[in-house]
Coordinates of N, CA and C in Angstrom, one line a residue:
M1 N 0.7 -1.3 0.0 CA 0.2 0.0 0.0 C 0.9 1.1 0.0
V2 N 0.5 2.0 -0.8 CA 1.2 3.4 -0.9 C 0.1 4.5 -0.5
V3 N 0.5 5.5 0.3 CA -0.5 6.7 0.2 C 0.2 7.6 -0.8
L4 N -1.2 7.9 -1.4 CA -1.1 8.5 -2.6 C -2.5 9.9 -2.2
E5 N -1.8 11.1 -2.6 CA -2.9 12.3 -2.2 C -3.9 12.0 -3.6
G6 N -5.0 12.0 -3.5 CA -6.0 12.3 -4.5 C -6.0 13.6 -5.2
E7 N -6.9 13.9 -6.0 CA -7.2 15.2 -6.6 C -7.9 16.1 -5.3
A8 N -8.5 15.4 -4.5 CA -9.0 16.5 -3.4 C -8.0 16.8 -2.3
G9 N -6.6 16.0 -2.3 CA -5.6 16.2 -1.6 C -6.1 15.5 -0.1
D10 N -6.9 14.2 -0.3 CA -7.2 13.7 1.2 C -6.5 12.7 1.7
G11 N -5.4 12.2 0.9 CA -4.4 11.6 1.4 C -4.8 10.0 1.7
K12 N -5.6 9.3 1.0 CA -6.2 8.1 0.9 C -5.2 7.3 0.4
Q13 N -5.2 5.9 1.1 CA -4.3 4.8 0.8 C -5.1 4.1 -0.5
I14 N -4.2 4.1 -1.6 CA -4.6 3.4 -2.6 C -3.4 2.1 -3.0
P15 N -4.4 1.1 -3.1 CA -3.4 -0.2 -3.2 C -2.8 0.0 -4.6
T16 N -1.3 -0.6 -4.6 CA -0.7 -0.6 -5.7 C -0.3 -2.1 -6.0
E17 N -1.1 -2.8 -6.2 CA -1.1 -4.3 -6.6 C -0.5 -4.6 -7.8
E18 N -0.7 -3.6 -9.0 CA -0.1 -3.6 -10.3 C 1.1 -3.7 -10.3
A19 N 1.8 -2.7 -9.5 CA 3.3 -2.4 -9.1 C 3.9 -3.7 -8.5
E20 N 3.0 -4.0 -7.6 CA 3.6 -5.3 -6.9 C 3.7 -6.6 -7.7
K21 N 2.7 -6.7 -8.7 CA 2.8 -8.1 -9.4 C 3.9 -7.8 -10.5
D22 N 4.1 -6.4 -11.1 CA 5.0 -6.4 -12.2 C 6.5 -6.7 -11.5
E23 N 6.9 -6.6 -10.1 CA 7.8 -6.9 -9.4 C 8.3 -8.2 -9.2
A24 N 7.1 -8.9 -8.8 CA 7.2 -10.8 -8.7 C 6.8 -11.4 -10.1
K25 N 6.7 -10.6 -11.0 CA 6.4 -11.5 -12.4 C 7.7 -12.3 -12.9
P26 N 7.5 -13.6 -13.1 CA 8.9 -14.3 -13.5 C 8.9 -13.9 -15.2
P27 N 10.1 -14.1 -15.6 CA 10.3 -13.6 -17.0 C 9.4 -14.5 -18.1
T28 N 8.8 -14.0 -18.6 CA 8.1 -14.7 -19.7 C 9.1 -15.2 -21.2
L29 N 8.2 -16.6 -21.4 CA 9.2 -17.1 -22.4 C 8.9 -16.6 -23.6
L30 N 9.7 -16.5 -24.6 CA 9.5 -16.1 -25.9 C 9.0 -17.1 -26.9
S31 N 7.9 -17.1 -27.7 CA 7.5 -18.1 -28.5 C 7.5 -17.6 -29.9
L32 N 7.9 -18.5 -30.8 CA 7.8 -18.1 -32.0 C 7.5 -19.2 -33.1
E33 N 6.3 -19.1 -33.6 CA 5.8 -20.3 -34.6 C 6.6 -20.0 -35.9
I34 N 7.8 -20.5 -36.0 CA 8.5 -20.5 -37.3 C 7.7 -21.1 -38.8
F35 N 7.3 -22.1 -38.5 CA 6.7 -22.8 -39.8 C 5.5 -22.2 -40.2
R36 N 4.5 -21.7 -39.4 CA 3.5 -21.1 -39.6 C 3.9 -19.4 -40.2
I37 N 4.7 -18.8 -39.6 CA 5.2 -17.5 -40.0 C 5.8 -17.8 -41.6
T38 N 6.7 -18.8 -41.7 CA 7.3 -18.8 -43.2 C 6.5 -19.3 -44.1
K39 N 5.6 -20.1 -43.9 CA 4.5 -20.7 -44.7 C 3.3 -19.8 -45.3
D40 N 3.0 -18.9 -44.1 CA 2.0 -17.9 -44.2 C 2.8 -16.9 -45.6
A41 N 3.8 -16.4 -45.0 CA 4.5 -15.5 -45.7 C 5.0 -15.8 -47.3
Q42 N 5.3 -17.1 -47.3 CA 5.6 -17.6 -48.7 C 4.5 -17.7 -49.6
Q43 N 3.3 -18.2 -49.1 CA 2.0 -18.1 -49.8 C 1.5 -16.6 -50.2
Q44 N 1.7 -15.9 -49.2 CA 1.0 -14.5 -49.6 C 2.0 -13.9 -50.5
H45 N 3.3 -14.0 -50.6 CA 4.1 -13.1 -51.2 C 5.0 -13.7 -52.3
G46 N 4.5 -14.5 -53.2 CA 5.1 -14.9 -54.5 C 5.2 -16.4 -54.6
L47 N 5.4 -17.0 -53.7 CA 5.8 -18.4 -53.8 C 4.7 -19.5 -54.3
R48 N 3.7 -18.7 -54.1 CA 2.3 -19.5 -54.9 C 2.6 -19.6 -56.2
H49 N 3.2 -18.7 -56.7 CA 3.4 -18.7 -58.2 C 4.8 -18.9 -58.8
G50 N 5.7 -19.3 -57.6 CA 7.1 -19.7 -57.8 C 7.9 -18.6 -58.1
D51 N 7.5 -17.2 -57.7 CA 8.1 -16.0 -57.8 C 9.0 -15.8 -56.6
Y52 N 10.3 -16.3 -56.6 CA 11.2 -16.3 -55.6 C 11.5 -14.8 -55.5
Q53 N 11.9 -14.2 -56.6 CA 12.4 -12.7 -56.5 C 11.5 -11.9 -55.8
R54 N 10.1 -12.0 -56.2 CA 9.1 -11.0 -55.2 C 9.1 -11.5 -53.7
Y55 N 9.3 -12.5 -53.4 CA 9.5 -13.3 -52.2 C 10.5 -12.6 -51.6
R56 N 11.8 -12.6 -52.1 CA 13.1 -12.1 -51.4 C 12.8 -10.7 -51.2
G57 N 12.3 -10.1 -52.2 CA 12.0 -8.6 -52.1 C 11.3 -8.4 -50.8
Y58 N 10.0 -9.1 -50.6 CA 9.2 -8.8 -49.5 C 10.1 -9.2 -48.1
C59 N 11.0 -10.3 -48.2 CA 11.8 -10.6 -47.0 C 12.8 -9.3 -46.7
S60 N 13.3 -8.7 -47.7 CA 14.3 -7.4 -47.5 C 13.6 -6.4 -46.9
R61 N 12.4 -5.9 -47.5 CA 11.5 -5.0 -46.9 C 11.0 -5.3 -45.5
R62 N 10.5 -6.4 -45.2 CA 10.0 -6.7 -44.0 C 11.3 -6.7 -42.9
L63 N 12.5 -7.2 -43.1 CA 13.8 -7.2 -42.3 C 14.0 -5.7 -42.1
R64 N 14.1 -4.8 -42.8 CA 14.4 -3.7 -42.8 C 13.3 -2.9 -41.8
R65 N 12.0 -3.1 -42.0 CA 10.9 -2.5 -41.2 C 11.0 -3.0 -40.0
L66 N 11.5 -4.4 -39.6 CA 11.4 -5.1 -38.3 C 12.6 -4.4 -37.6
R67 N 13.7 -4.3 -38.4 CA 15.2 -3.4 -37.6 C 14.8 -2.0 -37.1
K68 N 14.0 -1.6 -37.8 CA 13.5 -0.3 -37.4 C 12.8 -0.2 -36.3
V69 N 11.7 -0.8 -36.2 CA 10.8 -1.1 -35.0 C 11.6 -1.6 -34.0
L70 N 12.6 -2.4 -33.7 CA 13.3 -3.1 -32.7 C 14.3 -2.1 -32.5
K71 N 14.5 -1.1 -33.2 CA 15.8 -0.1 -32.8 C 17.1 -0.7 -33.0
I72 N 17.4 -1.6 -34.0 CA 18.7 -2.2 -34.2 C 19.1 -2.2 -35.6
P73 N 18.7 -0.7 -36.5 CA 18.8 -0.8 -37.7 C 20.7 -0.7 -38.2
Q74 N 20.8 -1.0 -39.4 CA 22.0 -1.3 -39.8 C 22.3 0.0 -40.7
G75 N 21.5 0.7 -40.7 CA 22.2 2.2 -41.6 C 21.8 2.0 -43.2
D76 N 22.1 2.8 -43.9 CA 21.9 2.7 -45.3 C 23.5 2.4 -45.9
R77 N 23.3 2.5 -47.2 CA 24.6 2.1 -48.2 C 25.7 2.9 -47.6
R78 N 25.5 4.2 -47.2 CA 26.8 5.0 -46.8 C 27.2 4.6 -45.3
H79 N 26.3 4.5 -44.6 CA 26.5 4.3 -43.2 C 26.1 3.2 -42.9
Y80 N 26.6 2.3 -43.2 CA 26.5 0.7 -42.9 C 27.3 0.5 -41.7
R81 N 26.5 -0.3 -40.7 CA 27.3 -0.7 -39.5 C 26.5 -2.1 -39.1
R82 N 27.1 -3.2 -39.2 CA 26.6 -4.3 -38.8 C 26.0 -4.6 -37.3
R83 N 24.7 -4.8 -37.2 CA 24.3 -5.1 -35.8 C 23.1 -6.4 -36.0
D84 N 24.0 -7.2 -35.4 CA 23.1 -8.6 -35.3 C 22.7 -8.8 -33.9
V85 N 21.5 -9.6 -33.8 CA 20.7 -10.0 -32.7 C 21.5 -10.9 -31.8
T86 N 21.8 -10.3 -30.9 CA 22.5 -11.3 -29.8 C 21.5 -11.9 -28.4
T87 N 22.3 -12.9 -27.9 CA 21.3 -13.1 -26.6 C 21.4 -11.8 -25.4
V88 N 22.0 -10.9 -25.7 CA 21.8 -9.7 -24.9 C 20.8 -9.1 -25.4
H89 N 20.2 -9.2 -26.5 CA 19.2 -8.5 -26.9 C 17.9 -9.4 -26.3
L90 N 17.9 -10.5 -26.4 CA 17.1 -11.6 -26.1 C 16.7 -11.4 -24.3
T91 N 17.7 -11.6 -23.7 CA 17.7 -11.3 -22.1 C 17.5 -10.0 -21.4
G92 N 17.4 -8.9 -22.3 CA 17.2 -7.8 -21.7 C 15.9 -7.5 -21.4
T93 N 15.2 -6.3 -20.9 CA 14.1 -6.0 -20.5 C 13.1 -5.7 -21.4
T94 N 13.4 -5.5 -22.8 CA 12.7 -5.0 -23.7 C 12.6 -6.2 -24.9
A95 N 12.7 -7.3 -24.0 CA 12.8 -8.8 -25.4 C 11.7 -9.1 -25.7
E96 N 11.6 -9.4 -26.8 CA 10.2 -9.8 -27.4 C 10.5 -10.9 -28.7
S97 N 9.5 -11.5 -29.0 CA 9.6 -12.5 -30.1 C 10.0 -12.2 -31.4
R98 N 9.6 -10.7 -31.4 CA 10.0 -10.3 -33.1 C 11.5 -10.2 -33.1
L99 N 12.5 -10.2 -32.1 CA 13.9 -10.2 -32.3 C 14.2 -11.5 -33.2
L100 N 13.5 -12.8 -32.7 CA 14.0 -13.8 -33.4 C 13.6 -13.9 -35.0
C101 N 12.6 -12.8 -35.3 CA 12.3 -12.9 -36.7 C 13.5 -12.4 -37.5
V102 N 14.3 -11.6 -36.8 CA 15.6 -11.1 -37.8 C 16.4 -12.3 -38.4
P103 N 17.0 -13.1 -37.8 CA 17.6 -14.2 -38.2 C 16.9 -15.1 -39.2
L104 N 15.5 -15.1 -38.8 CA 14.8 -15.9 -39.6 C 14.7 -15.4 -40.8
L105 N 14.4 -14.2 -40.9 CA 14.0 -13.3 -42.2 C 15.3 -13.5 -43.1
Q106 N 16.6 -13.2 -42.4 CA 17.7 -13.2 -43.2 C 17.9 -14.7 -43.9
A107 N 17.6 -15.6 -43.4 CA 17.7 -16.9 -43.7 C 16.6 -17.3 -44.8
E108 N 15.6 -16.7 -44.8 CA 14.5 -16.9 -45.6 C 15.1 -16.2 -46.9
R109 N 15.7 -14.8 -46.8 CA 15.8 -14.0 -47.9 C 17.0 -14.7 -48.8
A110 N 18.1 -15.4 -48.1 CA 19.0 -15.9 -48.7 C 18.7 -17.0 -49.5
W111 N 17.7 -17.9 -48.8 CA 16.9 -19.1 -49.4 C 16.3 -18.8 -50.6
A112 N 15.5 -17.9 -50.4 CA 14.7 -17.3 -51.7 C 15.8 -17.0 -52.9
F113 N 16.6 -16.2 -52.5 CA 17.6 -16.0 -53.7 C 18.4 -17.1 -54.1
A114 N 18.7 -17.9 -53.5 CA 19.3 -19.3 -53.9 C 18.3 -20.1 -54.8
M115 N 17.0 -20.3 -54.4 CA 16.0 -20.7 -55.3 C 15.8 -19.7 -56.7
Q116 N 15.8 -18.6 -56.5 CA 15.5 -17.7 -57.7 C 17.0 -18.3 -58.8
L117 N 18.2 -18.4 -58.2 CA 19.1 -18.5 -58.8 C 19.4 -20.2 -59.5
R118 N 18.5 -21.0 -58.8 CA 18.3 -22.2 -59.2 C 17.5 -22.3 -60.7
Q119 N 16.6 -21.5 -60.7 CA 15.7 -21.5 -61.7 C 16.7 -21.0 -62.7
E120 N 17.3 -20.2 -62.5 CA 18.3 -19.3 -63.8 C 19.4 -20.2 -63.9
A121 N 19.9 -21.1 -63.2 CA 21.0 -22.2 -63.4 C 20.8 -22.9 -64.6
N122 N 19.7 -22.9 -65.2 CA 19.4 -23.9 -66.4 C 20.0 -23.3 -67.3
T123 N 20.2 -22.1 -67.5 CA 20.7 -21.5 -68.6 C 22.2 -21.0 -68.4
E124 N 22.6 -21.0 -67.2 CA 24.1 -20.3 -67.0 C 24.5 -21.3 -65.9
P125 N 25.5 -22.1 -66.2 CA 26.0 -23.0 -65.3 C 26.8 -22.4 -64.1
R126 N 27.1 -21.4 -64.4 CA 28.0 -20.4 -63.3 C 27.2 -20.2 -62.0
K127 N 26.0 -20.1 -62.2 CA 25.1 -19.7 -61.2 C 24.8 -20.7 -60.0
K128 N 25.1 -21.6 -60.3 CA 25.2 -22.8 -59.4 C 26.3 -22.6 -58.2
F129 N 27.1 -22.1 -58.6 CA 28.0 -21.7 -57.6 C 27.7 -20.6 -56.5
H130 N 27.1 -19.5 -57.0 CA 26.6 -18.5 -56.4 C 25.1 -19.1 -55.6
L131 N 24.5 -19.8 -56.1 CA 23.2 -20.8 -55.5 C 23.9 -21.3 -54.0
I132 N 25.0 -22.0 -54.1 CA 25.7 -22.7 -52.9 C 26.0 -22.0 -52.1
S133 N 26.6 -20.7 -52.3 CA 27.0 -19.7 -51.2 C 25.8 -19.0 -50.7
R134 N 24.8 -18.7 -51.4 CA 23.4 -18.4 -50.8 C 22.9 -19.2 -50.0
L135 N 22.9 -20.6 -50.2 CA 22.3 -21.8 -49.3 C 23.3 -21.7 -48.1
K136 N 24.8 -21.5 -48.1 CA 25.4 -21.5 -47.2 C 25.4 -20.4 -46.1
K137 N 24.8 -19.4 -46.7 CA 24.4 -18.2 -45.9 C 23.3 -18.6 -45.3
A138 N 22.2 -19.0 -45.8 CA 20.9 -19.3 -45.3 C 21.0 -20.3 -44.2
Y139 N 21.9 -21.2 -44.4 CA 22.1 -22.4 -43.3 C 22.8 -21.5 -42.1
A140 N 23.8 -20.4 -42.4 CA 24.5 -20.0 -41.1 C 23.3 -19.1 -40.4
H141 N 22.5 -18.3 -41.2 CA 21.5 -17.6 -40.2 C 20.6 -18.6 -39.8
A142 N 20.0 -19.8 -40.1 CA 19.4 -20.7 -39.5 C 20.2 -21.3 -38.2
Q143 N 21.3 -21.3 -38.2 CA 22.2 -21.8 -37.2 C 22.3 -20.6 -36.2
T144 N 22.3 -19.7 -36.4 CA 22.0 -18.3 -35.5 C 20.9 -18.4 -34.6
L145 N 19.7 -18.6 -35.7 CA 18.4 -18.6 -34.9 C 18.5 -19.8 -34.0
L146 N 19.0 -20.8 -34.3 CA 18.9 -21.8 -33.3 C 20.0 -21.6 -32.1
Q147 N 21.1 -21.1 -32.3 CA 21.8 -20.7 -31.0 C 21.0 -19.8 -30.2
L148 N 20.3 -18.6 -30.8 CA 19.8 -17.7 -30.1 C 18.5 -18.3 -29.2
A149 N 17.7 -19.4 -29.9 CA 16.7 -19.9 -29.2 C 17.4 -20.9 -27.9
E150 N 18.5 -21.6 -28.3 CA 18.7 -22.6 -27.2 C 19.9 -21.9 -26.1
Q151 N 20.5 -21.0 -26.6 CA 21.6 -20.6 -25.6 C 20.9 -19.1 -24.6
S152 N 19.9 -18.7 -25.4 CA 19.5 -17.6 -24.5 C 18.6 -17.9 -23.0
G153 N 18.1 -19.1 -23.3 CA 17.1 -19.7 -22.0 C 15.8 -19.0 -22.0
V154 N 15.4 -17.9 -22.8 CA 13.9 -17.2 -22.8 C 13.1 -17.9 -23.8
C155 N 13.5 -19.0 -24.6 CA 12.4 -19.5 -25.4 C 11.9 -20.6 -25.1
D156 N 10.7 -20.8 -25.5 CA 10.0 -22.0 -25.0 C 10.5 -23.1 -26.0
A157 N 10.2 -24.7 -25.5 CA 10.6 -25.8 -26.2 C 10.2 -25.8 -27.8
R158 N 9.0 -25.4 -27.9 CA 8.4 -25.4 -29.3 C 9.3 -24.4 -30.2
T159 N 9.6 -23.5 -29.7 CA 10.5 -22.5 -30.6 C 11.9 -23.3 -30.8
Q160 N 12.3 -23.8 -29.8 CA 13.7 -24.4 -29.9 C 13.9 -25.6 -30.9
L161 N 12.5 -26.1 -31.0 CA 12.5 -27.6 -31.8 C 12.3 -27.2 -33.1
E162 N 11.5 -25.9 -33.5 CA 11.3 -25.5 -34.8 C 12.2 -25.0 -35.4
A163 N 13.3 -24.1 -34.5 CA 14.2 -23.7 -34.9 C 15.5 -24.7 -35.4
G164 N 15.4 -25.8 -34.6 CA 16.2 -26.9 -34.8 C 15.8 -27.7 -36.3
A165 N 14.6 -28.0 -36.3 CA 14.1 -28.7 -37.6 C 14.3 -27.6 -38.7
Y166 N 14.1 -26.2 -38.7 CA 14.4 -25.3 -39.6 C 15.8 -25.5 -40.1
A167 N 16.8 -25.4 -39.0 CA 18.2 -25.6 -39.5 C 18.5 -26.5 -40.2
A168 N 17.8 -27.9 -39.7 CA 18.3 -29.1 -40.1 C 17.8 -29.1 -41.8
W169 N 16.4 -28.6 -41.9 CA 16.0 -28.7 -43.4 C 16.9 -27.9 -44.2
L170 N 17.3 -26.8 -43.7 CA 18.2 -25.8 -44.8 C 19.8 -26.4 -45.0
G171 N 19.9 -27.3 -43.7 CA 21.4 -28.0 -43.8 C 21.2 -29.0 -45.0
G172 N 19.9 -29.7 -45.0 CA 19.7 -30.6 -45.9 C 19.6 -30.2 -47.4
A173 N 18.9 -28.8 -47.4 CA 18.9 -28.5 -48.9 C 20.3 -28.0 -49.4
L174 N 21.1 -27.5 -48.5 CA 22.4 -27.3 -48.8 C 23.4 -28.6 -49.3
L175 N 23.1 -29.5 -48.9 CA 23.9 -31.0 -49.0 C 23.1 -31.3 -50.3
L176 N 22.1 -31.2 -50.7 CA 21.6 -31.8 -51.8 C 22.1 -31.1 -53.1
E177 N 22.5 -29.9 -52.8 CA 23.1 -29.1 -54.1 C 24.3 -29.4 -54.5

């Protein structure tokens, strides 16, 4: 209980249960439905028609908007500074599940570029090498997502399992090329 003066200045005691609840609240687990997010985005932004370039553009734009909202922008072309999502971001007071979307969208963007290059590789054989490097990058981003989910300790079990499955799927796609 805290004594606060009301508008009339009567000095009544006003319970501050909300403040007490905030202090005693355990840290909440972050949850991210990776497969639902990726499949919905893929179906709505180009992959229904096999347009990987459109989906890659969507991932780039969404990544930029997300970084801006989360206050971890990388700047523009002239003022670029690399800023990755780390466990410090996830364990901070302003942690939210959208932080996990950053490496997920990076992986999706690299994967979409690789699939676009696969379509073009029929005419130019040299594109296959670029495709493999894009898949390696997608796999590296998926591994980053997995490490963030497992090592931060703030993600629920489902998110960790889906991150592991997503990384394994991209690793398999890389090994098949």
